[in-house]
C-alpha cells in the first residue's frame, strides 16, 4: 500500500469553488462530554439513554495521525483537537505525541477545562502548544446552570491557571453569549481577563445542529457587545493575524491586551473560511453547519492507499461551496445540521 511520505511531492494546494484553501483541520476525538451545555448538548437530548459512539467506531490515534499526514499534503497548517470534550478520551496525550512529531504543525486544543488541571502538564510534555478554554460566565450559579452538570467555575479557573503555569499559552477563552442568560456577565469577564495575557473571545450564539432551540432574539450582536465593553474599557479594532482568522481582533487602548468577537450570525466570515472538520468516527465535514459528511474511516479500514484517500479529500474540497452564515434564515436554522458536539466547534 503506497503511503505518502515527506518525500512525496506535495500536490498543488487544493482550492474550493470560492478559491479558499484548506488550511485548518478540526478533529473531534470523541462525541462524549462531561458537561451538558444548553446551547450544545442539551440534557433533554443527550440524556442517560443517548447512544454515544462505541470505542470501535472511533478513529484510533494511528488512524487520526495517518489522516493528518494526508491532509497535510493538501496544505493543512493548523490542527485543533476538539470533541465533545477531548480530555475525556483516555490517554489523549498519546495522540498529541504522534501529531507533535510534525513540528511544522500548529497544534492546539479546545476544552471545557474540567480536567485541565490534571492533564495540562502531560499535554504540554506531549507537544501541545496552546489551549482554548470554553468559559461562559464567572458567576458560579450562571455557569453551573449553563453547563447543566453543576460544575463549579473555580475548577475551570484552576485549569486555566495550571495550563498557563506549564506554558500552554497564550490561552484563548471562548464565551458563548446568549441574551438573557449570560450577556450581562460580558463586561465582568472582560474585567477579569484584561491584562492577564489571555485572549477573551465573545461568540455569538449560533444555530449549530438542530437541538439547541436557537432563536435570533437570543443572539447578542458583536457590535452591541463591543459597545458595551468600550463604554467601560476603551477598545479599538486590530489587524487579523492571518487570512481566515475566525475571531475579529480588538485591542484595549491602554495596551493591556486583546479581545475577540466571533460573529457567525451578524457578520458572516465564510469568504475566507479555510476549515475542514473530522468527526470522531472519521467523516469529513466542510462546514460547521453541514447536513452531511463524507466517510473516510471505511477507506482507512478497507485498505485504501494514502493516495486514494488523498484524492477523495481533494475532490471533496474542490467541490466545496459552503457559505451557510451568508445565507442563514429562520428556515435554514431548522435544518437537521450535524451537531457541534459531533464535529467540534
Ligand atoms: S458557516 Fe461554514 S463556510 Fe461559513 S465560516 Fe462557518 S464553517 Fe466556514
Short mmCIF file of C-alpha atoms and ligand atoms in Angstrom, two decimals:
data_model
loop_
_atom_site.label_atom_id
_atom_site.label_comp_id
_atom_site.label_asym_id
_atom_site.label_seq_id
_atom_site.Cartn_x
_atom_site.Cartn_y
_atom_site.Cartn_z
CA UNK A 1 0.00 0.00 0.00
CA UNK A 2 1.71 3.19 -1.21
CA UNK A 3 1.94 5.80 1.52
CA UNK A 4 2.55 9.50 1.26
CA UNK A 5 5.92 10.38 2.82
CA UNK A 6 7.66 13.69 3.29
CA UNK A 7 9.48 12.90 0.01
CA UNK A 8 6.22 12.58 -1.88
CA UNK A 9 5.93 15.83 -3.83
CA UNK A 10 3.05 17.91 -2.45
CA UNK A 11 0.23 18.27 -4.97
CA UNK A 12 -0.86 21.78 -5.89
CA UNK A 13 -2.80 23.11 -2.93
CA UNK A 14 -6.45 22.42 -3.46
CA UNK A 15 -8.92 25.28 -3.53
CA UNK A 16 -12.68 25.10 -3.33
CA UNK A 17 -15.23 26.66 -5.66
CA UNK A 18 -14.65 30.01 -3.92
CA UNK A 19 -10.84 29.81 -4.18
CA UNK A 20 -10.47 29.04 -0.49
CA UNK A 21 -7.53 26.91 0.60
CA UNK A 22 -7.66 24.03 3.10
CA UNK A 23 -5.53 25.28 5.98
CA UNK A 24 -7.20 24.34 9.24
CA UNK A 25 -8.32 20.87 10.37
CA UNK A 26 -10.52 20.45 13.44
CA UNK A 27 -10.54 16.91 14.76
CA UNK A 28 -13.20 15.62 17.12
CA UNK A 29 -11.71 12.74 19.12
CA UNK A 30 -14.96 11.88 20.96
CA UNK A 31 -18.68 12.69 20.78
CA UNK A 32 -18.88 12.46 24.59
CA UNK A 33 -18.68 15.26 27.09
CA UNK A 34 -18.91 15.59 30.85
CA UNK A 35 -20.88 18.84 30.51
CA UNK A 36 -24.37 19.38 29.08
CA UNK A 37 -24.09 22.95 27.86
CA UNK A 38 -27.58 24.02 26.94
CA UNK A 39 -26.50 25.57 23.59
CA UNK A 40 -24.57 22.48 22.50
CA UNK A 41 -25.57 19.22 24.25
CA UNK A 42 -28.94 19.84 25.93
CA UNK A 43 -29.66 17.25 28.60
CA UNK A 44 -33.13 16.61 27.20
CA UNK A 45 -31.46 15.15 24.08
CA UNK A 46 -28.17 13.84 25.48
CA UNK A 47 -29.69 12.06 28.47
CA UNK A 48 -28.83 8.75 30.17
CA UNK A 49 -30.15 6.70 27.23
CA UNK A 50 -28.34 8.61 24.50
CA UNK A 51 -26.36 6.24 22.29
CA UNK A 52 -22.81 7.60 22.02
CA UNK A 53 -20.23 6.10 19.65
CA UNK A 54 -18.70 2.81 20.70
CA UNK A 55 -14.91 2.73 21.12
CA UNK A 56 -14.53 0.58 18.00
CA UNK A 57 -16.36 3.23 15.97
CA UNK A 58 -13.88 5.93 16.97
CA UNK A 59 -10.82 6.56 14.84
CA UNK A 60 -7.75 5.23 16.59
CA UNK A 61 -4.86 7.59 17.30
CA UNK A 62 -2.87 5.96 14.49
CA UNK A 63 -5.75 6.46 12.06
CA UNK A 64 -6.05 10.12 13.05
CA UNK A 65 -2.30 10.59 12.68
CA UNK A 66 -2.35 8.97 9.25
CA UNK A 67 -5.21 11.18 8.09
CA UNK A 68 -3.45 14.31 9.34
CA UNK A 69 -0.42 13.28 7.28
CA UNK A 70 -2.62 13.03 4.20
CA UNK A 71 -4.42 16.33 4.89
CA UNK A 72 -1.01 17.93 5.39
CA UNK A 73 -0.30 17.27 1.73
CA UNK A 74 -3.26 19.46 0.86
CA UNK A 75 -1.95 22.43 2.80
CA UNK A 76 -3.10 21.92 6.40
CA UNK A 77 -1.03 24.10 8.74
CA UNK A 78 -3.14 24.00 11.88
CA UNK A 79 -4.76 21.13 13.76
CA UNK A 80 -7.27 21.77 16.53
CA UNK A 81 -8.27 18.84 18.77
CA UNK A 82 -11.89 19.04 19.89
CA UNK A 83 -14.82 16.83 20.90
CA UNK A 84 -17.36 16.66 22.67
CA UNK A 85 -14.81 17.19 25.41
CA UNK A 86 -11.45 15.89 24.12
CA UNK A 87 -9.96 15.35 27.58
CA UNK A 88 -12.50 12.63 28.36
CA UNK A 89 -10.81 10.50 25.67
CA UNK A 90 -8.33 8.34 27.55
CA UNK A 91 -4.60 8.89 27.06
CA UNK A 92 -5.15 11.75 24.66
CA UNK A 93 -1.53 12.77 25.26
CA UNK A 94 -0.54 9.77 23.15
CA UNK A 95 -2.28 11.27 20.14
CA UNK A 96 -0.69 14.65 20.83
CA UNK A 97 2.73 12.97 20.94
CA UNK A 98 2.16 11.41 17.49
CA UNK A 99 0.89 14.65 15.91
CA UNK A 100 3.59 16.78 17.52
CA UNK A 101 6.30 14.84 15.71
CA UNK A 102 5.45 17.11 12.80
CA UNK A 103 6.85 20.30 14.29
CA UNK A 104 5.60 22.44 11.41
CA UNK A 105 2.02 21.91 12.55
CA UNK A 106 0.29 24.48 14.76
CA UNK A 107 -1.24 22.09 17.32
CA UNK A 108 -3.93 23.32 19.68
CA UNK A 109 -6.92 22.02 21.62
CA UNK A 110 -10.32 23.29 22.76
CA UNK A 111 -11.56 22.14 26.17
CA UNK A 112 -14.08 22.94 28.89
CA UNK A 113 -11.06 22.75 31.24
CA UNK A 114 -12.86 20.47 33.70
CA UNK A 115 -9.85 18.06 33.53
CA UNK A 116 -7.20 20.59 32.52
CA UNK A 117 -5.58 20.96 35.95
CA UNK A 118 -4.79 17.23 35.95
CA UNK A 119 -3.84 17.00 32.27
CA UNK A 120 -2.02 20.25 31.43
CA UNK A 121 1.49 19.06 32.16
CA UNK A 122 1.03 15.77 30.30
CA UNK A 123 -0.33 17.58 27.24
CA UNK A 124 2.44 20.14 27.26
CA UNK A 125 5.12 17.45 27.58
CA UNK A 126 3.48 15.54 24.73
CA UNK A 127 3.92 18.56 22.47
CA UNK A 128 0.69 20.51 22.64
CA UNK A 129 1.35 24.22 22.04
CA UNK A 130 -1.77 26.05 23.20
CA UNK A 131 -5.26 25.63 24.54
CA UNK A 132 -8.60 27.34 24.10
CA UNK A 133 -10.94 27.12 27.08
CA UNK A 134 -14.73 27.45 26.91
CA UNK A 135 -16.00 29.55 29.83
CA UNK A 136 -19.41 31.19 29.64
CA UNK A 137 -19.55 33.10 32.93
CA UNK A 138 -17.61 33.84 36.12
CA UNK A 139 -20.87 33.85 38.04
CA UNK A 140 -20.87 30.40 39.60
CA UNK A 141 -24.66 29.98 39.55
CA UNK A 142 -24.94 31.06 35.92
CA UNK A 143 -22.00 28.88 34.91
CA UNK A 144 -23.40 25.82 36.70
CA UNK A 145 -26.77 26.39 35.01
CA UNK A 146 -25.20 26.75 31.55
CA UNK A 147 -23.04 23.60 31.82
CA UNK A 148 -26.06 21.93 33.40
CA UNK A 149 -23.98 19.46 35.41
CA UNK A 150 -23.44 21.80 38.36
CA UNK A 151 -19.70 22.11 37.65
CA UNK A 152 -18.05 24.95 39.60
CA UNK A 153 -16.34 27.82 37.81
CA UNK A 154 -13.43 27.70 40.28
CA UNK A 155 -12.23 24.39 38.86
CA UNK A 156 -12.17 25.81 35.34
CA UNK A 157 -10.16 28.81 36.55
CA UNK A 158 -7.74 26.42 38.29
CA UNK A 159 -7.33 24.56 34.99
CA UNK A 160 -6.59 27.80 33.16
CA UNK A 161 -4.01 28.73 35.81
CA UNK A 162 -2.28 25.36 35.52
CA UNK A 163 -2.25 25.49 31.70
CA UNK A 164 -0.67 28.93 31.93
CA UNK A 165 1.83 27.73 34.51
CA UNK A 166 3.07 24.87 32.30
CA UNK A 167 3.26 27.12 29.23
CA UNK A 168 0.19 26.18 27.15
CA UNK A 169 -0.25 29.82 26.22
CA UNK A 170 -1.39 32.29 25.07
CA UNK A 171 -4.70 30.87 26.28
CA UNK A 172 -7.87 31.82 24.46
CA UNK A 173 -11.10 31.94 26.44
CA UNK A 174 -14.32 31.38 24.49
CA UNK A 175 -17.54 32.79 25.92
CA UNK A 176 -20.77 31.92 24.10
CA UNK A 177 -23.08 34.86 24.75
CA UNK A 178 -26.83 34.25 24.99
CA UNK A 179 -29.19 37.17 25.56
CA UNK A 180 -30.97 37.00 28.88
CA UNK A 181 -28.74 34.14 30.08
CA UNK A 182 -25.17 35.40 30.47
CA UNK A 183 -24.79 38.55 28.34
CA UNK A 184 -24.78 40.72 31.45
CA UNK A 185 -21.59 38.91 32.51
CA UNK A 186 -19.60 40.00 29.46
CA UNK A 187 -18.09 43.14 31.00
CA UNK A 188 -17.14 41.22 34.15
CA UNK A 189 -15.40 38.60 32.02
CA UNK A 190 -13.52 41.37 30.21
CA UNK A 191 -12.53 42.93 33.53
CA UNK A 192 -11.30 39.59 34.89
CA UNK A 193 -9.11 38.65 31.91
CA UNK A 194 -7.95 42.17 30.98
CA UNK A 195 -4.16 42.37 31.48
CA UNK A 196 -3.89 38.61 32.09
CA UNK A 197 -2.29 37.82 28.74
CA UNK A 198 -5.21 35.54 27.95
CA UNK A 199 -7.40 36.40 24.95
CA UNK A 200 -11.12 36.54 25.70
CA UNK A 201 -13.41 35.94 22.70
CA UNK A 202 -17.14 36.55 22.65
CA UNK A 203 -19.02 34.10 20.43
CA UNK A 204 -22.47 34.89 19.07
CA UNK A 205 -24.97 32.16 19.96
CA UNK A 206 -25.25 30.01 16.84
CA UNK A 207 -27.86 27.67 15.33
CA UNK A 208 -25.45 24.75 15.33
CA UNK A 209 -27.05 21.33 14.91
CA UNK A 210 -30.82 21.18 15.40
CA UNK A 211 -31.37 20.57 19.13
CA UNK A 212 -30.31 23.79 20.92
CA UNK A 213 -33.57 25.72 20.39
CA UNK A 214 -31.79 28.59 18.65
CA UNK A 215 -33.75 31.82 18.16
CA UNK A 216 -32.42 35.04 16.63
CA UNK A 217 -33.66 37.06 19.61
CA UNK A 218 -31.23 35.15 21.83
CA UNK A 219 -28.28 36.47 19.80
CA UNK A 220 -26.36 39.50 21.10
CA UNK A 221 -24.72 41.03 18.01
CA UNK A 222 -20.98 41.51 18.48
CA UNK A 223 -21.33 45.20 17.60
CA UNK A 224 -23.64 45.66 20.59
CA UNK A 225 -21.26 43.75 22.85
CA UNK A 226 -18.25 45.72 21.63
CA UNK A 227 -20.08 48.92 22.51
CA UNK A 228 -20.85 47.66 26.00
CA UNK A 229 -17.18 46.78 26.54
CA UNK A 230 -16.00 50.06 25.01
CA UNK A 231 -18.20 52.01 27.41
CA UNK A 232 -16.16 50.60 30.26
CA UNK A 233 -12.76 49.76 28.72
CA UNK A 234 -11.80 51.65 25.58
CA UNK A 235 -11.10 49.26 22.70
CA UNK A 236 -10.08 49.62 19.03
CA UNK A 237 -10.02 47.22 16.08
CA UNK A 238 -6.77 45.32 15.44
CA UNK A 239 -5.35 43.65 12.34
CA UNK A 240 -6.08 39.95 11.80
CA UNK A 241 -3.16 37.55 12.41
CA UNK A 242 -3.90 35.66 9.20
CA UNK A 243 -6.48 35.32 6.42
CA UNK A 244 -9.46 33.33 7.56
CA UNK A 245 -8.97 34.03 11.27
CA UNK A 246 -12.32 33.30 12.95
CA UNK A 247 -12.27 35.99 15.63
CA UNK A 248 -12.25 39.69 14.83
CA UNK A 249 -9.44 41.12 16.99
CA UNK A 250 -9.73 44.25 19.13
CA UNK A 251 -7.13 45.82 21.43
CA UNK A 252 -7.61 47.62 24.72
CA UNK A 253 -6.47 51.19 24.06
CA UNK A 254 -4.47 51.16 27.28
CA UNK A 255 -2.29 48.35 25.91
CA UNK A 256 -3.50 45.72 28.38
CA UNK A 257 -4.27 43.06 25.81
CA UNK A 258 -6.82 41.98 23.28
CA UNK A 259 -10.29 40.53 22.97
CA UNK A 260 -12.07 38.98 20.02
CA UNK A 261 -15.53 38.61 18.55
CA UNK A 262 -16.74 35.57 16.62
CA UNK A 263 -19.76 36.85 14.75
CA UNK A 264 -21.01 33.98 12.60
CA UNK A 265 -24.63 35.25 12.79
CA UNK A 266 -24.32 39.00 12.22
CA UNK A 267 -21.00 39.27 10.32
CA UNK A 268 -20.51 36.10 8.27
CA UNK A 269 -16.87 35.19 7.57
CA UNK A 270 -17.41 32.39 5.07
CA UNK A 271 -15.47 34.27 2.36
CA UNK A 272 -12.13 33.28 3.86
CA UNK A 273 -13.13 30.04 5.60
CA UNK A 274 -10.30 27.50 5.30
CA UNK A 275 -11.62 24.97 7.84
CA UNK A 276 -12.46 21.30 7.49
CA UNK A 277 -13.75 19.11 10.32
CA UNK A 278 -13.23 15.44 11.05
CA UNK A 279 -15.76 13.66 13.24
CA UNK A 280 -14.69 11.15 15.87
CA UNK A 281 -15.81 8.32 13.61
CA UNK A 282 -13.86 9.57 10.62
CA UNK A 283 -16.28 11.58 8.49
CA UNK A 284 -15.09 14.86 6.98
CA UNK A 285 -17.35 17.94 7.01
CA UNK A 286 -16.61 21.11 5.08
CA UNK A 287 -18.80 23.43 7.19
CA UNK A 288 -19.85 23.69 10.85
CA UNK A 289 -23.45 23.86 9.64
CA UNK A 290 -23.23 20.94 7.21
CA UNK A 291 -26.05 18.41 7.00
CA UNK A 292 -23.80 15.56 5.83
CA UNK A 293 -20.18 14.49 5.72
CA UNK A 294 -18.02 12.01 3.82
CA UNK A 295 -16.85 8.80 5.45
CA UNK A 296 -13.07 8.32 5.38
CA UNK A 297 -12.94 5.59 8.03
CA UNK A 298 -14.14 2.83 5.73
CA UNK A 299 -11.39 3.81 3.27
CA UNK A 300 -8.84 3.61 6.08
CA UNK A 301 -10.10 0.24 7.27
CA UNK A 302 -10.64 -1.33 3.85
CA UNK A 303 -7.08 -0.98 2.61
CA UNK A 304 -7.23 2.24 0.61
CA UNK A 305 -3.82 3.78 -0.07
CA UNK A 306 -2.84 7.23 1.11
CA UNK A 307 -3.04 8.39 -2.50
CA UNK A 308 -6.58 7.11 -2.85
CA UNK A 309 -7.66 8.83 0.36
CA UNK A 310 -5.79 11.96 -0.67
CA UNK A 311 -7.72 12.04 -3.96
CA UNK A 312 -11.01 11.70 -2.12
CA UNK A 313 -10.13 14.62 0.18
CA UNK A 314 -9.08 16.73 -2.79
CA UNK A 315 -12.32 16.05 -4.64
CA UNK A 316 -14.39 16.87 -1.55
CA UNK A 317 -12.64 20.19 -1.11
CA UNK A 318 -12.68 21.10 -4.80
CA UNK A 319 -16.46 20.68 -4.82
CA UNK A 320 -16.93 22.71 -1.65
CA UNK A 321 -19.14 25.81 -1.90
CA UNK A 322 -20.21 26.26 1.74
CA UNK A 323 -21.35 29.68 2.88
CA UNK A 324 -24.04 28.86 5.43
CA UNK A 325 -23.62 32.00 7.53
CA UNK A 326 -24.16 34.18 4.47
CA UNK A 327 -27.48 32.52 3.69
CA UNK A 328 -28.81 31.76 7.18
CA UNK A 329 -32.57 32.19 7.66
CA UNK A 330 -35.06 31.11 10.30
CA UNK A 331 -35.84 28.21 7.92
CA UNK A 332 -32.23 27.07 7.44
CA UNK A 333 -31.82 27.17 11.21
CA UNK A 334 -34.26 24.24 11.42
CA UNK A 335 -32.31 22.00 9.03
CA UNK A 336 -31.03 18.73 10.51
CA UNK A 337 -27.46 20.00 10.64
CA UNK A 338 -24.66 17.96 12.18
CA UNK A 339 -24.35 18.56 15.92
CA UNK A 340 -21.39 20.63 17.11
CA UNK A 341 -20.64 18.04 19.80
CA UNK A 342 -20.07 15.55 16.98
CA UNK A 343 -17.59 17.60 14.92
CA UNK A 344 -16.26 20.18 17.36
CA UNK A 345 -16.81 23.97 17.19
S1 LIG B 1 -20.61 28.86 8.11
FE1 LIG B 1 -19.41 27.19 7.22
S2 LIG B 1 -18.39 28.11 5.46
FE2 LIG B 1 -19.10 29.78 6.75
S3 LIG B 1 -17.39 30.27 8.07
FE3 LIG B 1 -18.67 28.80 9.19
S4 LIG B 1 -17.78 26.80 8.71
FE4 LIG B 1 -17.00 28.26 7.20
#
